XYZ file of C-alpha atoms in Angstrom:
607
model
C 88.076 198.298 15.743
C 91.458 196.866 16.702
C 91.124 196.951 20.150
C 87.600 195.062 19.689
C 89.377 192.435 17.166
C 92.350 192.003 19.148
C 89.935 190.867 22.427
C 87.843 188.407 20.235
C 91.407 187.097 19.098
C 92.502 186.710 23.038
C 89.198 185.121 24.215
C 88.794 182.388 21.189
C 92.723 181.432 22.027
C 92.068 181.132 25.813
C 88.536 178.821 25.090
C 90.789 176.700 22.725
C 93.538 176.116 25.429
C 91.049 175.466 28.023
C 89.456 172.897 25.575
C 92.551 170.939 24.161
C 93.467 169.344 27.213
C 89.593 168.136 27.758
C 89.486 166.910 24.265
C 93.023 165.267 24.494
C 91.240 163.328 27.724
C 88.826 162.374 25.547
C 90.637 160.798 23.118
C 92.335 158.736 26.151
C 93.283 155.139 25.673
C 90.563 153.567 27.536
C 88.175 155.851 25.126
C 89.741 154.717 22.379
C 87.283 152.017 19.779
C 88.510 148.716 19.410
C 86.667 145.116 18.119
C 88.215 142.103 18.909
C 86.677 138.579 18.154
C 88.784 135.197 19.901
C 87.821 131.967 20.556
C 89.863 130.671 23.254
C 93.048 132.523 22.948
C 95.374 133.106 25.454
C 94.958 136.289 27.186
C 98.214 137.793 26.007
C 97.591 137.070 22.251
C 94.195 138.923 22.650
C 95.847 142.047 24.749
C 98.421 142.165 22.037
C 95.218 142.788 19.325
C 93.709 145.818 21.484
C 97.100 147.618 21.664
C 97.956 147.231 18.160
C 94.416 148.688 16.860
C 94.962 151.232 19.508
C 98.717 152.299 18.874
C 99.428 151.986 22.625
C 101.180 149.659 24.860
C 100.251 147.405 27.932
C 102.085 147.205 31.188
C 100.896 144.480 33.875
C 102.070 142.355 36.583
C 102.502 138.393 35.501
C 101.426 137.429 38.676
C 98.410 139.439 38.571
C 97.363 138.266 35.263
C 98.235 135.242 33.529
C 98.637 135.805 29.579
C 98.443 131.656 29.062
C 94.687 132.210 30.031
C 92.141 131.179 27.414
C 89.439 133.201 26.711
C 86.109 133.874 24.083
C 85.405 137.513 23.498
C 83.649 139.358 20.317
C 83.092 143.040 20.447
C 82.600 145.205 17.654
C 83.195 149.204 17.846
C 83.612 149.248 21.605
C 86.317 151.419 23.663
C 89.302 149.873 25.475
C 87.863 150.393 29.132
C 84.741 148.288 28.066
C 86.595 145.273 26.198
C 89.004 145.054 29.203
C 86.002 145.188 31.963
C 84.082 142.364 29.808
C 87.651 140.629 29.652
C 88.513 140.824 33.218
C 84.868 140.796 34.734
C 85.773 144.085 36.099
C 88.500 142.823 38.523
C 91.158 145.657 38.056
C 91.358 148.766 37.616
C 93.560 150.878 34.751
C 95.927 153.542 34.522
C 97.222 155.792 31.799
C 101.067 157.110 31.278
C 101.811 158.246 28.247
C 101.898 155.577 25.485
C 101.090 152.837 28.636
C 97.813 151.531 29.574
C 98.997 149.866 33.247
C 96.697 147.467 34.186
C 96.195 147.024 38.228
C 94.236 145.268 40.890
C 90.655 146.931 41.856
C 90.707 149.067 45.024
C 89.895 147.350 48.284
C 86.544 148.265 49.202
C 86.835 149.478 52.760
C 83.774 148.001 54.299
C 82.411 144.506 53.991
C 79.537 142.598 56.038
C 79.568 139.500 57.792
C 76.271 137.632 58.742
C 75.020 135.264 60.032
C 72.432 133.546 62.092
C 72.639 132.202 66.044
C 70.754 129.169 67.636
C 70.396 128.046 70.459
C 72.563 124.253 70.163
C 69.966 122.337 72.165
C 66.261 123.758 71.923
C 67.860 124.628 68.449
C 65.554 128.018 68.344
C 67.170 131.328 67.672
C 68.544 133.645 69.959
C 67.205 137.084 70.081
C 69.536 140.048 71.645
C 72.588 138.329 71.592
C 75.810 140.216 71.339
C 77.984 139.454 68.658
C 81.851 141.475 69.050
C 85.375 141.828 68.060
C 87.710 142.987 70.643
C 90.341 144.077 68.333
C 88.310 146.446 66.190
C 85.430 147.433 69.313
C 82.544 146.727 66.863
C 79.617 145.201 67.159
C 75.674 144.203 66.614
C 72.895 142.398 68.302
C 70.590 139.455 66.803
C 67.388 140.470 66.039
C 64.184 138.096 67.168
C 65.108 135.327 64.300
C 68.163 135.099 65.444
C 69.810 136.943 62.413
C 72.420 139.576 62.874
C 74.654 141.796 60.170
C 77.789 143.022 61.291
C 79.987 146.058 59.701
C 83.437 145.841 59.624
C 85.739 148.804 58.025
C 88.942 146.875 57.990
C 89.298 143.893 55.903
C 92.634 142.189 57.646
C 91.317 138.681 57.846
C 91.056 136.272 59.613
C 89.136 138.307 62.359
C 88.254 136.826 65.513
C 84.363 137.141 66.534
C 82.420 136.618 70.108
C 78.925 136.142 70.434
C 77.880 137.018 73.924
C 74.408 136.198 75.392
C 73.079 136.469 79.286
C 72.405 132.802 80.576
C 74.965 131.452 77.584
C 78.480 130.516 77.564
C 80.841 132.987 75.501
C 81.503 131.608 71.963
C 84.364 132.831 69.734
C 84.516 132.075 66.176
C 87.384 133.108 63.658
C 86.544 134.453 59.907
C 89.274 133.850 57.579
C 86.489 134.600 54.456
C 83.811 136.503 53.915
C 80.750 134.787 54.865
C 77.157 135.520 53.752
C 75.182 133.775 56.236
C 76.924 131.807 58.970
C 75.155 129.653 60.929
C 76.457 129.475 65.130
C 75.463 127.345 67.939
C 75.608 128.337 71.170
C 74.882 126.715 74.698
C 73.129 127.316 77.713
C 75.558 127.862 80.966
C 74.347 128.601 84.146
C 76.424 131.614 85.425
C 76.980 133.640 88.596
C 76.734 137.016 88.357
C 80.298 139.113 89.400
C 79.081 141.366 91.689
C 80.674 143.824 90.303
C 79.032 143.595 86.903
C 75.556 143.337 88.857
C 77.399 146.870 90.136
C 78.207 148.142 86.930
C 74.981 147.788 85.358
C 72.984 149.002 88.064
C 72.981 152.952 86.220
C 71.538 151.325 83.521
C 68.723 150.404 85.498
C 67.951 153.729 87.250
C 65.095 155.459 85.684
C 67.300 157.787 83.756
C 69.218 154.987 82.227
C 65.925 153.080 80.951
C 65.063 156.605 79.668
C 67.897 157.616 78.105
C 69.175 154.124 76.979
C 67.648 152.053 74.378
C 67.190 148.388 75.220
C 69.327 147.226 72.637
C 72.353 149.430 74.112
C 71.363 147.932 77.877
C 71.208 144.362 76.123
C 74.462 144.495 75.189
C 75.915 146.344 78.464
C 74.907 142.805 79.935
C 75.536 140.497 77.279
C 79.480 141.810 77.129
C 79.870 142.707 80.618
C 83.514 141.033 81.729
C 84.791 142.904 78.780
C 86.553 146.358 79.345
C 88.963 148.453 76.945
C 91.123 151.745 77.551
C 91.464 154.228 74.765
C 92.723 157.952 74.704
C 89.401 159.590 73.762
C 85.740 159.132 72.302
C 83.028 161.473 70.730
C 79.497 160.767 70.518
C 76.244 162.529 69.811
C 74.022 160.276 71.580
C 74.271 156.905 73.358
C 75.779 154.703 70.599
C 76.217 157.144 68.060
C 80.097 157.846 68.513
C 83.008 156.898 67.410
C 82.678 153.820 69.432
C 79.330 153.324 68.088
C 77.630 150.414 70.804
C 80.749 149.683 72.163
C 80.828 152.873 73.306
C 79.825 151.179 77.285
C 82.645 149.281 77.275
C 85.417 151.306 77.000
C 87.545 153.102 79.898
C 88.511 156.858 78.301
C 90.850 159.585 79.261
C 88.317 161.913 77.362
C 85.407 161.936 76.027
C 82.720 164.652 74.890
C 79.209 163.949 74.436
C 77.351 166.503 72.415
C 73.744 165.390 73.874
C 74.707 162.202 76.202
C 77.294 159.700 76.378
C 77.520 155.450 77.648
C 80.835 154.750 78.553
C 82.174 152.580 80.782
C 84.225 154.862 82.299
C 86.491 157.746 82.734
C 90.372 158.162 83.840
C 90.699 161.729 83.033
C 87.888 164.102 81.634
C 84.509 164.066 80.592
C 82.364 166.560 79.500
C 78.294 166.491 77.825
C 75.564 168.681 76.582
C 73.078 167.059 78.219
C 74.052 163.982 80.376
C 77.008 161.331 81.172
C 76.137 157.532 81.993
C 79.335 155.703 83.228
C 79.359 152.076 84.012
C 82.591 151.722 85.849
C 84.522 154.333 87.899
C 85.017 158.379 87.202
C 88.390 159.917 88.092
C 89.666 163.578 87.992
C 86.676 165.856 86.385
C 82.791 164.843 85.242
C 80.630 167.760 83.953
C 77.044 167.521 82.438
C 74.407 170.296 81.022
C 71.694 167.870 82.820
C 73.026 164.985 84.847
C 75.698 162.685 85.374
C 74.741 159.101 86.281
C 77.815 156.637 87.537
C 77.578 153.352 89.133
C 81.403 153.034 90.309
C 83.562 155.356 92.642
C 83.872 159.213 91.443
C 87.510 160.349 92.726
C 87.922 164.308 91.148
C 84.915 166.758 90.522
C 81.584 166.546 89.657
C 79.849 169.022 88.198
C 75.466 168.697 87.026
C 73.402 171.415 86.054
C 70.398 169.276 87.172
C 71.210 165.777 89.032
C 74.578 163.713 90.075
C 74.090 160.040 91.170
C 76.389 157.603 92.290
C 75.907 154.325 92.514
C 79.371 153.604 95.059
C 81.046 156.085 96.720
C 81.971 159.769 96.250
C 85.837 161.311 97.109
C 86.099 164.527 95.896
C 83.729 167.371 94.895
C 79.910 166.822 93.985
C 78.365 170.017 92.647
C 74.315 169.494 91.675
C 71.721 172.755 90.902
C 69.235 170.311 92.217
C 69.782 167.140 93.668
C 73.179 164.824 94.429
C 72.578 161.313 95.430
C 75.151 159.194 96.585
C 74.500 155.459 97.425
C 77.184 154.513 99.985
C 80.418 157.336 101.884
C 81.166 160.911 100.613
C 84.576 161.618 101.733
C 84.650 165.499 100.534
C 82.047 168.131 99.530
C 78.417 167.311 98.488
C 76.310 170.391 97.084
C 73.097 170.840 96.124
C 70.570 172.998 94.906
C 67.620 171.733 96.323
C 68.601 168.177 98.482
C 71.360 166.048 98.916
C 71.669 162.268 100.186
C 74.468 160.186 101.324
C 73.764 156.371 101.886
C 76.346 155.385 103.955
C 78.540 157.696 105.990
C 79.874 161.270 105.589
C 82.972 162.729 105.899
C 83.540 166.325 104.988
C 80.803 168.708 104.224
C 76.956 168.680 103.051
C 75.235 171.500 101.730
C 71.543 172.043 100.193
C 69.398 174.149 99.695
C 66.232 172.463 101.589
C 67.472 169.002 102.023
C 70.095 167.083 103.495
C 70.495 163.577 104.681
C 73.207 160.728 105.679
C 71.811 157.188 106.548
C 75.478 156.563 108.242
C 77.498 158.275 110.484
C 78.957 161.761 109.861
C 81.898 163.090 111.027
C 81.902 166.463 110.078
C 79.265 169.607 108.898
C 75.284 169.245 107.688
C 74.451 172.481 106.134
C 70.490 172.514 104.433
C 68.148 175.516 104.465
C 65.400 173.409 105.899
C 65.846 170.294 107.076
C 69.226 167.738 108.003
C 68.759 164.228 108.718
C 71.886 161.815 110.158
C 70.649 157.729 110.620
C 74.026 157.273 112.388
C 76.602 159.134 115.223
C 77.504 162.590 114.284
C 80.388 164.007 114.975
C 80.451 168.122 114.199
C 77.894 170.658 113.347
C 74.415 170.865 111.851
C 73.071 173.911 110.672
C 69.280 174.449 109.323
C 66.788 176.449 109.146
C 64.223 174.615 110.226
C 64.672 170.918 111.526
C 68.090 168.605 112.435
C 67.765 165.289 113.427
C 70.327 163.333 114.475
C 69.759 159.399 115.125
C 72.242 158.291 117.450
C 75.032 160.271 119.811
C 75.934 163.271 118.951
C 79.764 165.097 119.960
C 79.244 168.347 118.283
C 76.438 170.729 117.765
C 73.127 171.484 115.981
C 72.104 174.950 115.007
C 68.353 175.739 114.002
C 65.696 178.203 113.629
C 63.279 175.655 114.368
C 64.133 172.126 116.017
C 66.907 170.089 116.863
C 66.218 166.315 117.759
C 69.283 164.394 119.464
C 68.315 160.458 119.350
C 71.164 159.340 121.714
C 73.631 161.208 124.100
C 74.306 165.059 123.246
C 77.462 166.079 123.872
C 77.596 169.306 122.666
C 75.259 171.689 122.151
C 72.132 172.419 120.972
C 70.731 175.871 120.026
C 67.116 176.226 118.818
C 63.588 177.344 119.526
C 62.904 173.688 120.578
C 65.407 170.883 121.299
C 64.965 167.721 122.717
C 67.666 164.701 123.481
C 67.785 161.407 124.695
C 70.778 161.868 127.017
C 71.661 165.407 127.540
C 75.657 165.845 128.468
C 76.129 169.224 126.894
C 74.033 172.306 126.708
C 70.605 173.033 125.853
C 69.758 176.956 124.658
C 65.974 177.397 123.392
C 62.518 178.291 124.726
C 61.309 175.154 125.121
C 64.242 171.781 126.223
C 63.117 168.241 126.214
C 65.680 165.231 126.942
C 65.145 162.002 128.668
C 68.275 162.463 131.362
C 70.711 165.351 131.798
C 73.615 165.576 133.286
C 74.511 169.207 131.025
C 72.546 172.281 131.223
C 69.286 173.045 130.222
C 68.833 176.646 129.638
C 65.092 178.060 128.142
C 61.797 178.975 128.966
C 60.184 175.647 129.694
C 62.706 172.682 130.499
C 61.660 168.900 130.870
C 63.857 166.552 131.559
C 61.735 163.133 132.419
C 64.179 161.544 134.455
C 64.922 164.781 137.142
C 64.291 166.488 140.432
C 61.639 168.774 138.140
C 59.087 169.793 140.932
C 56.207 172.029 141.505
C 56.166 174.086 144.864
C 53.277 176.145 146.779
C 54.906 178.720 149.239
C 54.196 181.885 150.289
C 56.371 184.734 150.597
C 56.608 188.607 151.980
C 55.285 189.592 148.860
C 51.840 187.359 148.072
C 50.595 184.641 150.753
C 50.143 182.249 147.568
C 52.587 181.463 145.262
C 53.362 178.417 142.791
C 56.183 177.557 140.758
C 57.189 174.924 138.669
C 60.637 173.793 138.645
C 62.015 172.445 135.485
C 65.271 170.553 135.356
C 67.735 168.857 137.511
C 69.012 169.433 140.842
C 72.236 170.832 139.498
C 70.592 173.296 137.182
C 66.639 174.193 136.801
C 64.601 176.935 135.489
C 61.355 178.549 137.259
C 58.084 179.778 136.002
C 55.823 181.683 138.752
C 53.268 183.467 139.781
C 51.247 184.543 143.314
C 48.823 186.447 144.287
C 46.517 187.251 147.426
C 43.121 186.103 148.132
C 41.146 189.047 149.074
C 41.537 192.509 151.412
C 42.705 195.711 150.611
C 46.442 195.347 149.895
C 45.633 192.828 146.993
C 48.662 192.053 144.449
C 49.489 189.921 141.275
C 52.488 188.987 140.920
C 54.489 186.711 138.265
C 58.043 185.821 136.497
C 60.859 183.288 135.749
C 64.019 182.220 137.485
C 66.994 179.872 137.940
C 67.946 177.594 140.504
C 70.672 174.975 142.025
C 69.796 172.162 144.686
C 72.076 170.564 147.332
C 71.961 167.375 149.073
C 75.076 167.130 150.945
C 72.474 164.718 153.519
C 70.221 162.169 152.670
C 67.202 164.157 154.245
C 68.367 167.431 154.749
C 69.505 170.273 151.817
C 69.211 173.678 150.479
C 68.721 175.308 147.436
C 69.287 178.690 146.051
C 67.244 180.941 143.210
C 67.217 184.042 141.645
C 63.891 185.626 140.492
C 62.831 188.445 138.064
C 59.274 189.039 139.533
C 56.629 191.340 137.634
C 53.987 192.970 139.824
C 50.895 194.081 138.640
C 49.019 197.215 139.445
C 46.001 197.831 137.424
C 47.562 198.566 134.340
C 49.754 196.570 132.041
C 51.355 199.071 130.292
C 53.402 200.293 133.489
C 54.759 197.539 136.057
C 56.923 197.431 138.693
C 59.423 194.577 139.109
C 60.918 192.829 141.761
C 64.849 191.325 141.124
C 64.818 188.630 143.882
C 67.307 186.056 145.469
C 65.878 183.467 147.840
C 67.481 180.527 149.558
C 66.387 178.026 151.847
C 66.561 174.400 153.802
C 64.914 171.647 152.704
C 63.537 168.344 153.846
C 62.552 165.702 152.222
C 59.437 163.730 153.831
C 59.230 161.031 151.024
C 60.568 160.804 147.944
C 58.186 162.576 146.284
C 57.348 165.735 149.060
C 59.912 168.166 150.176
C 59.592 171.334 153.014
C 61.733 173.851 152.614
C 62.180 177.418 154.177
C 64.471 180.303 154.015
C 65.617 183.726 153.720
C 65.181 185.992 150.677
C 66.633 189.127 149.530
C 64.602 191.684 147.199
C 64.961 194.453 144.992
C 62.151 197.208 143.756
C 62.308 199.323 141.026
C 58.697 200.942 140.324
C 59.849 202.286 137.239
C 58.173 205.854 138.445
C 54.684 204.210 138.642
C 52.745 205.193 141.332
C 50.731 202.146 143.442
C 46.993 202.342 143.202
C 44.702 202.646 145.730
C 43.887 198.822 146.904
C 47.347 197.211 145.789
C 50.114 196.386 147.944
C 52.722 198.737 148.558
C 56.761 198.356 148.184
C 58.626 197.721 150.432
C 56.518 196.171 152.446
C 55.896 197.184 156.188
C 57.774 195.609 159.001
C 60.606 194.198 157.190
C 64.440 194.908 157.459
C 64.741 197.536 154.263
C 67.702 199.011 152.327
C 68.046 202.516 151.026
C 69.288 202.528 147.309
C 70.035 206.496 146.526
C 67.127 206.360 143.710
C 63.332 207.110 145.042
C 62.085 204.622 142.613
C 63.936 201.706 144.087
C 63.612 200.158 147.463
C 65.069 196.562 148.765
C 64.521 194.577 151.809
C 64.970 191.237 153.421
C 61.938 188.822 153.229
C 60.850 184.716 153.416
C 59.449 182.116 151.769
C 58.459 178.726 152.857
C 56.234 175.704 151.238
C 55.938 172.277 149.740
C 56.879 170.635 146.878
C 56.395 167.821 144.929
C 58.920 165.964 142.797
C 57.071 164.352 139.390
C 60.137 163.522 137.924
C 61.518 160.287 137.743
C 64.979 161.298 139.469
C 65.596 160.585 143.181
């Protein structure tokens, strides 16, 4: 029982100290109930009344209130803070010390509005999408189609200098030393050239991803205030205009800034980094990196990193890193990668890499790197590698590499290794299956080898080995390839033969020459799973009865290797009968000295 009466006791004294000090609060001064009835008294006589019925004292500033005032008040049963508000039309605000009831001036409201209305000063219409600005505090607002616009400002310092902005009007600045409700400001019509550089600047606005991203009002104003540029440390946004610079957000220059979804800035001298995308009106230095894409329409001079699509407007020097695409309007001086295709509009120096696509509409002086296809407009000056097609335009003094194709437009002075290549005017080396170029003074080496302007022939001879033969000679007198085959016409010693060889011409006489060739020959005997071949180096004098026919005749030196297959009954033998022949230790091998002799005739447009 005295342990239960002994907690009552402690919880009944701990409510009534936790209630004394509200109930002392209530019976506050203000709280306390006064009447006061005066008919033009001074303001002091009628403060003296309150603090008398209330037993406390008042303390206020002379210069804030003037006790010679006359005033009319009657208030019955009312408390302090009332009387005083009806007094004072609620123009201060009160404190309590002690016995004192200190009377002060109301609290500064933070925020205030200024608005207003803009006309045209000689059709004297409104002006819709007008931007109206300060420069010191970086807000601002746009009119709306009447003409009427409502600007927030957090700082009250007055006066407060304003510009309204419009495209196709002068700049007007007005200064507010008041608070004004609903100003009313003219502005007039001025014809204006555009800077070039803010046609520049705003072009990223005008990309598809700008109009997409950016809402009209935001690209309004990007023209309306474009000679207008600010550097501050850093800004923070959520979406275009919804930052910490709210729409002013595209004209300032920041050493940071982080974008949550997407940022509009005008620019960036140190870091920027976004969710989703980046949209830069001026130039990017040092780093860039977006979720989605980063659109600029200055220089970039750092890194840029896009998990979707980079695009600048000017020129890149640095690092460009896209997972799909990187477009870059005029020179890349650096690295361009991309996950899918890249594009340089101008020229390139450094390096271009992409996973299907790559293309410069200017020169490039350096390497061309796509999985399917490069593309240079302009001279090229190093290496193109692709898997499937590379085109270069103009000269090139380097080389292209390909699975597929390679396509010089102008002089080749390098190399070109492919399955088919073709150049204008081949100075360098050709390795493929199939060579095209226009003139050569390099080395075609394939398969098939055109060159249109040559000493490309076809010849009919006959030889030791089949009475009819035909070849056709691909290239130019210094270097040209051979294609062949022969056979006989009839009797018992019949034989098929064909192959591919190589071959150099000599004029060291107007009329009179020689060439020399080497041969692989296959012959055929009944079966193609089994044939003998025939390793053969021929030479021989030539002269030329026009400028298109040519005799020629000469020695030849052969090799045999059956390969253990036995000649069938019918076919031509090896070597052949009557002929100077050449043991070679090995029964399956045989070699002689032969002939050939025949015509040809030149369809090229050399000589």
């Amino acid at each position: 029982m005295n342990r239960t009466f002994t907690l009552l006791t402690t919880i009944k004294f701990v409510v009534v100290m936790l209630i004394m000090p509200c109930a002392a609060y209530a019976q506050g001064i203000l709280n306390k109930t006064v009447t006061v009835s005066a008919q033009k008294e001074p303001v002091s006589a009628v403060l003296k009344s309150i603090s008398d019925q209330g037993k406390f004292y008042f303390s206020y500033n002379s210069n804030i209130i003037s006790g010679d005032s006359l005033v009319t008040i009657n208030v019955a049963q009312q408390s302090v803070k009332q009387v005083l508000d009806q007094l004072f039309s609620s123009k201060y605000q009160y404190r309590e010390k002690g016995d004192y009831l200190i009377i002060l001036p109301a609290a500064r409201e933070k925020v205030f509005y200024i608005s207003g209305h803009i006309f045209d000063q000689e059709a004297n219409v409104p002006v819709d999408y007008a931007s109206i600005y300060s420069r010191q505090l970086l807000v601002s607002t746009l009119t709306d189609d009447a003409g009427h616009f409502r600007l927030r400002i957090k700082d009250r310092s007055l006066p407060l200098s304003l510009t309204i902005s419009k495209v196709g009007y002068g700049d007007t600045t007005i200064v507010i030393s008041q608070e004004d409700a609903d100003m009313r400001v003219n502005i007039s019509q001025k014809a204006v050239d555009l800077d070039p550089l803010i046609v520049r600047y705003s072009e990223g606005e005008s990309t598809w991803l700008g109009r997409f991203f950016l809402s009209a009002k935001l690209r309004a104003q990007s023209r309306n205030i474009g000679r207008f540029f600010v550097a501050l440390p850093y800004q923070a946004s959520l979406t275009p205009g919804l930052g910490t610079h709210g729409r002013m957000s595209s004209q300032v220059v920041n050493k940071f800034s982080l974008n949550l979804l997407g940022g509009y800035t005008a620019g960036v001298n140190g870091a920027e980094i976004a969710g989703g995308f980046n949209i830069s009106k001026q130039d990017v230095r040092y780093a860039q990196i977006a979720g989605m894409f980063n659109v600029v329409s200055g220089d970039v001079k750092g890194v840029q990193v896009a998990g979707f699509l980079n695009h600048i407007l000017d020129s890149l020097g640095g690092v460009q890193v896209s997972g799909f695409g990187g477009i870059v309007r005029q020179n890349i001086q650096g690295v361009q990668v991309s996950g899918f295709a890249g594009r340089a509009g101008a020229a390139l120096h450094g390096v271009q890499v992409s996973g299907a696509w790559s293309s410069v509409r200017g020169d490039v002086d350096g390497v061309q790197v796509s999985g399917a296809y490069n593309h240079a407009s302009g001279d090229y000056s190093g290496v193109q590698i692709a898997g499937g097609l590379n085109i270069a335009k103009k000269d090139i003094s380097g080389g292209q590499i390909t699975g597929g194709v390679n396509i010089g437009g102008g002089k080749v002075r390098g190399f070109q290794l492919g399955v088919l290549n073709a150049a204008r005017k081949l100075q360098g080396t050709q390795l493929g299956i199939i060579n095209f170029a226009d003139s050569s003074s390099g080395l075609s080496l394939g398969l098939i080898n055109i060159i249109r302007r040559s000493t490309s022939n076809i010849s009919v001879y006959a030889t030791e080995i089949a009475p009819v033969n035909v070849a056709w000679k691909m290239g130019t007198h210094k270097f040209y390839s051979i294609l062949m085959a022969g056979s006989t016409t009839g009797g018992q010693n019949k034989v098929v033969t064909f192959g591919a060889g190589i071959g150099r011409e000599f004029f060291p006489f107007k009329k009179f020459g020689f060439f020399t060739e080497i041969f692989n020959q296959n012959i055929f005997s009944k079966s193609w799973e089994n044939i003998p071949f025939v390793y053969r180096f021929q030479a021989a004098v030539t002269y030329k009865l026009n400028k298109r026919l040519m005799l020629f005749a000469g020695p030849s030196f052969s090799v045999y290797d059956s390969d253990g297959v036995q000649t069938e009954k019918g076919y031509k033998s090896f070597p052949p009968k009557g002929y100077p022949d050449f043991q070679m230790g090995n029964k399956d091998m045989a070699s002689w000295i032969g002939w050939q002799g025949g015509l040809s005739w030149r369809y090229g447009r050399g000589l």
